[in-house]
Tab-separated table of C-alpha atoms in Angstrom:
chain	number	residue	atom	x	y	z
A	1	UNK	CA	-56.540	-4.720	3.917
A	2	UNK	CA	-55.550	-8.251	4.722
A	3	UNK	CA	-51.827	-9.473	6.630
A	4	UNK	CA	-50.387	-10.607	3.423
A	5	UNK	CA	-51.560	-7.303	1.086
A	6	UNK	CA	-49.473	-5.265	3.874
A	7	UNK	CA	-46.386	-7.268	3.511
A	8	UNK	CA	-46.594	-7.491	-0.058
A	9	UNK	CA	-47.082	-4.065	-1.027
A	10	UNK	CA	-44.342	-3.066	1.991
A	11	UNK	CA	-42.161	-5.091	0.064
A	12	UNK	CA	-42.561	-3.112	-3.209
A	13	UNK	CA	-42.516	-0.121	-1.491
A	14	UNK	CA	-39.160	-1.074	-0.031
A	15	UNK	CA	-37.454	-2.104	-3.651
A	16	UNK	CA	-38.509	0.726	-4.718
A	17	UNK	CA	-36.863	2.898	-2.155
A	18	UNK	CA	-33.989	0.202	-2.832
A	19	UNK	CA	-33.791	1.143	-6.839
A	20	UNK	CA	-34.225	4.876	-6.076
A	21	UNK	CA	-31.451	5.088	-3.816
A	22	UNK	CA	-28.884	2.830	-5.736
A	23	UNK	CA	-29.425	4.476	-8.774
A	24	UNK	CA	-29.157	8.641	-7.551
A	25	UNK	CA	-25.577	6.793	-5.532
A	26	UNK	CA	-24.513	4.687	-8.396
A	27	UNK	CA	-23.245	8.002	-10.605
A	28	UNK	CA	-20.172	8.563	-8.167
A	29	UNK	CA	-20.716	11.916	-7.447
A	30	UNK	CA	-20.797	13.510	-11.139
A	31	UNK	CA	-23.623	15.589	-12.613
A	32	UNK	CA	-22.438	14.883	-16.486
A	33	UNK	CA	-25.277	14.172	-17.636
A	34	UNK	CA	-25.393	10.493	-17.146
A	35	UNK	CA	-22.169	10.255	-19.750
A	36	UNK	CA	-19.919	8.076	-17.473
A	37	UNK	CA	-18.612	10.856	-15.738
A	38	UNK	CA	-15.053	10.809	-17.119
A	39	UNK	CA	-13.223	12.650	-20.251
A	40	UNK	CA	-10.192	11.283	-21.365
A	41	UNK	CA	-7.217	13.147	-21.241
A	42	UNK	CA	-6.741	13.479	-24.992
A	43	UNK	CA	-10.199	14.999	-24.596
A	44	UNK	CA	-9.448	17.490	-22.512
A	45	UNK	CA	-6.715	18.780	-24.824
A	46	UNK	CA	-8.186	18.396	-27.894
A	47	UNK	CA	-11.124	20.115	-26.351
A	48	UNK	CA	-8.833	23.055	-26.291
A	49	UNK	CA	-9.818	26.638	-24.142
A	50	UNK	CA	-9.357	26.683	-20.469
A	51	UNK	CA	-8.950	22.395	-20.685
A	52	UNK	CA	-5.649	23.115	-23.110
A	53	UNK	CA	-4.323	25.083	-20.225
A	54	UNK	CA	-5.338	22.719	-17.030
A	55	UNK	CA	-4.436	19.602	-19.057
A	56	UNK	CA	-0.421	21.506	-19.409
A	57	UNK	CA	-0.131	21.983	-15.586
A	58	UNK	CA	-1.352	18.558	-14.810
A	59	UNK	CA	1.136	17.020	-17.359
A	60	UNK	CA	3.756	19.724	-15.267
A	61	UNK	CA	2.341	18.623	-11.990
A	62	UNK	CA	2.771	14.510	-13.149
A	63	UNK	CA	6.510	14.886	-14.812
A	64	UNK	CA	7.224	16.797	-11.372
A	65	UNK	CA	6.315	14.357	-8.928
A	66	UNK	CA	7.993	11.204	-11.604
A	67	UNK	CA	10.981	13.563	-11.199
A	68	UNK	CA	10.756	13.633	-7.316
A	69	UNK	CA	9.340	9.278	-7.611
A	70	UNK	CA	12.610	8.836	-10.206
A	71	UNK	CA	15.225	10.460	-7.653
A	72	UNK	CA	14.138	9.161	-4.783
A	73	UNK	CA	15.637	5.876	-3.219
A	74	UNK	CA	13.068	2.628	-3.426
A	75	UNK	CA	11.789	1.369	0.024
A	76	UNK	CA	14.690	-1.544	0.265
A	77	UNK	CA	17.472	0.937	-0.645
A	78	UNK	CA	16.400	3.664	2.248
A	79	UNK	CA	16.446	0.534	4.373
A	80	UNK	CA	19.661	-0.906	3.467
A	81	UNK	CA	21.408	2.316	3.364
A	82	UNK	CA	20.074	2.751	7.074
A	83	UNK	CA	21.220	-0.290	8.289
A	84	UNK	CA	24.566	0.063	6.346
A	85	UNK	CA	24.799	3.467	8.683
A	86	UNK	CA	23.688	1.759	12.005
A	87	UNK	CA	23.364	-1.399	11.881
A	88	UNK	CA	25.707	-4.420	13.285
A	89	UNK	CA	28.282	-6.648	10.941
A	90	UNK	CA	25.405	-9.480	11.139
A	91	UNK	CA	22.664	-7.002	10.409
A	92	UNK	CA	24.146	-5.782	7.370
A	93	UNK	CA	24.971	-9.751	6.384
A	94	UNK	CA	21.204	-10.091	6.568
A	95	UNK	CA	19.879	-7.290	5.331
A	96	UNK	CA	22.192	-8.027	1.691
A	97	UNK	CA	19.673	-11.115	1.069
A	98	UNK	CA	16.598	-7.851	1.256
A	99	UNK	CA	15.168	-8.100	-2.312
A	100	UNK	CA	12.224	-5.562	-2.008
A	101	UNK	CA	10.106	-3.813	1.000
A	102	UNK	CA	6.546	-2.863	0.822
A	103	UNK	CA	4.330	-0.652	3.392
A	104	UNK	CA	7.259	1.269	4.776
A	105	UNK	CA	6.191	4.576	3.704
A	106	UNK	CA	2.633	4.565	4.550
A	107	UNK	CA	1.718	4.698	8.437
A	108	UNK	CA	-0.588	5.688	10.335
A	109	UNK	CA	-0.042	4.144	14.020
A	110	UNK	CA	-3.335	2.386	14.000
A	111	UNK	CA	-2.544	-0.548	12.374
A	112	UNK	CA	0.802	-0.433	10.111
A	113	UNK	CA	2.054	-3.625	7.830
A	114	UNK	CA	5.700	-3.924	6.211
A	115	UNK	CA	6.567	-6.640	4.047
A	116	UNK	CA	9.878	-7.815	3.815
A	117	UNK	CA	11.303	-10.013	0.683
A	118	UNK	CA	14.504	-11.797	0.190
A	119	UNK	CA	16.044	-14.270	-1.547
A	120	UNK	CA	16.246	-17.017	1.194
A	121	UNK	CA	14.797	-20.007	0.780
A	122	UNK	CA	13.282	-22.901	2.947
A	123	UNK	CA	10.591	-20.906	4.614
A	124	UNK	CA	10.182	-21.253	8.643
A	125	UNK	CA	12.681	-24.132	8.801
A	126	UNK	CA	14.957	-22.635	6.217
A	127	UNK	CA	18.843	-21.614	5.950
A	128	UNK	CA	16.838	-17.806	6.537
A	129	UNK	CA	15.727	-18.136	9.700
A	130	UNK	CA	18.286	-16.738	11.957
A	131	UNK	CA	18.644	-14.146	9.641
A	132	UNK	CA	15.358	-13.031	9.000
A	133	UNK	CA	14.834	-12.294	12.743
A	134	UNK	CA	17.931	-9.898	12.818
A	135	UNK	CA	15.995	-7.936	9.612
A	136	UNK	CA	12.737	-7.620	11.482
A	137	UNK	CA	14.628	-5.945	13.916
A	138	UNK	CA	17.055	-3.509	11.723
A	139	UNK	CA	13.320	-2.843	10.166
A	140	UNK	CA	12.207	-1.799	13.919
A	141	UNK	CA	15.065	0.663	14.428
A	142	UNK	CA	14.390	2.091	11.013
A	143	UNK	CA	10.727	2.443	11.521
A	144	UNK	CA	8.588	3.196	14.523
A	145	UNK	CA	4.921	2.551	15.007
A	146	UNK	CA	2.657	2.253	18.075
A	147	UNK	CA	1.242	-0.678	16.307
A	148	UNK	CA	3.365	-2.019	13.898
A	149	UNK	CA	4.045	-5.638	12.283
A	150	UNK	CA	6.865	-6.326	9.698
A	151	UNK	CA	6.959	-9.892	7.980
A	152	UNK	CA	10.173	-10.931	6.507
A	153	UNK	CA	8.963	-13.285	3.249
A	154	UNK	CA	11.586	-15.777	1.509
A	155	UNK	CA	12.222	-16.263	-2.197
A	156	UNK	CA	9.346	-18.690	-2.644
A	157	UNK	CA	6.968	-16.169	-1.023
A	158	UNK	CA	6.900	-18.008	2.428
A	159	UNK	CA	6.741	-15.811	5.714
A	160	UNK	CA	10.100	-16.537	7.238
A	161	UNK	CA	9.326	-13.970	10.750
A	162	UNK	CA	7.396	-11.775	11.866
A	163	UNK	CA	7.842	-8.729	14.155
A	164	UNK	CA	6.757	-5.736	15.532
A	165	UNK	CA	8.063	-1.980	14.825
């Protein structure tokens, strides 16, 4: 067999391990028969049997937990209530202009990221800045991380600050 009959039929042989092993990873996991691998959820309980019954507790599980989602307080109000507990007079000036907070309930000390939004504008060089420095630090004595980085964000979507929690 010559060089280029090698390489060429190593190539083949190599899409065709390529193809084989896309196509037995590309179903995700489910054994359905190549359907898609997903029922709907009027399906399920129009299926009826044991599905009736799992498709009830689920819908119990779901209205339970948008109970618990519904009571609880969004990210910016557990902050502001926070720094309305401990914070200074010019903290809780600042932290009035907080709009929304993102990342603030997910950490995991590796690498954890907290947006801030308010409703200053100007960016860097705006009326905000002072401000915004004083809320990157109210966020740091709300939340603690080995590695942590909150960004305060102005109206126009601009990072005002940035600091660590």
């Amino acid at each position: 067999m010559g060089m280029k009959t090698k390489v060429a039929l190593g190539a083949v042989v190599g899409i065709v391990v390529i193809g084989v092993v896309s196509a037995n990873s590309g179903d995700g996991g489910n054994d359905n028969g190549g359907n898609g691998g997903g029922t709907s959820a009027a399906a399920d309980k129009n299926a009826g049997g044991s599905g009736d019954k799992a498709g009830k507790a689920d819908d119990a599980a779901k209205s339970d937990a948008g109970d618990k989602g519904a009571s609880k307080a969004s990210q910016a109000e557990q902050f502001k209530a926070f720094v309305a507990k401990n914070g200074t007079p010019k903290e809780k000036d600042a932290v009035a202009h907080v709009l929304k907070v993102q990342g603030a309930d997910q950490q995991n000390d590796i690498l954890d990221s907290a947006d801030v939004y308010t409703d200053f504008t100007g960016g860097l060089m705006g009326e905000g800045s002072g401000p915004s420095k004083l809320i990157a630090s109210a966020f740091a004595d709300w939340k603690d991380s080995k590695n942590g980085l909150v960004t305060v964000y102005d109206a126009g979507g601009e990072i005002i600050t940035n600091g660590n929690f």
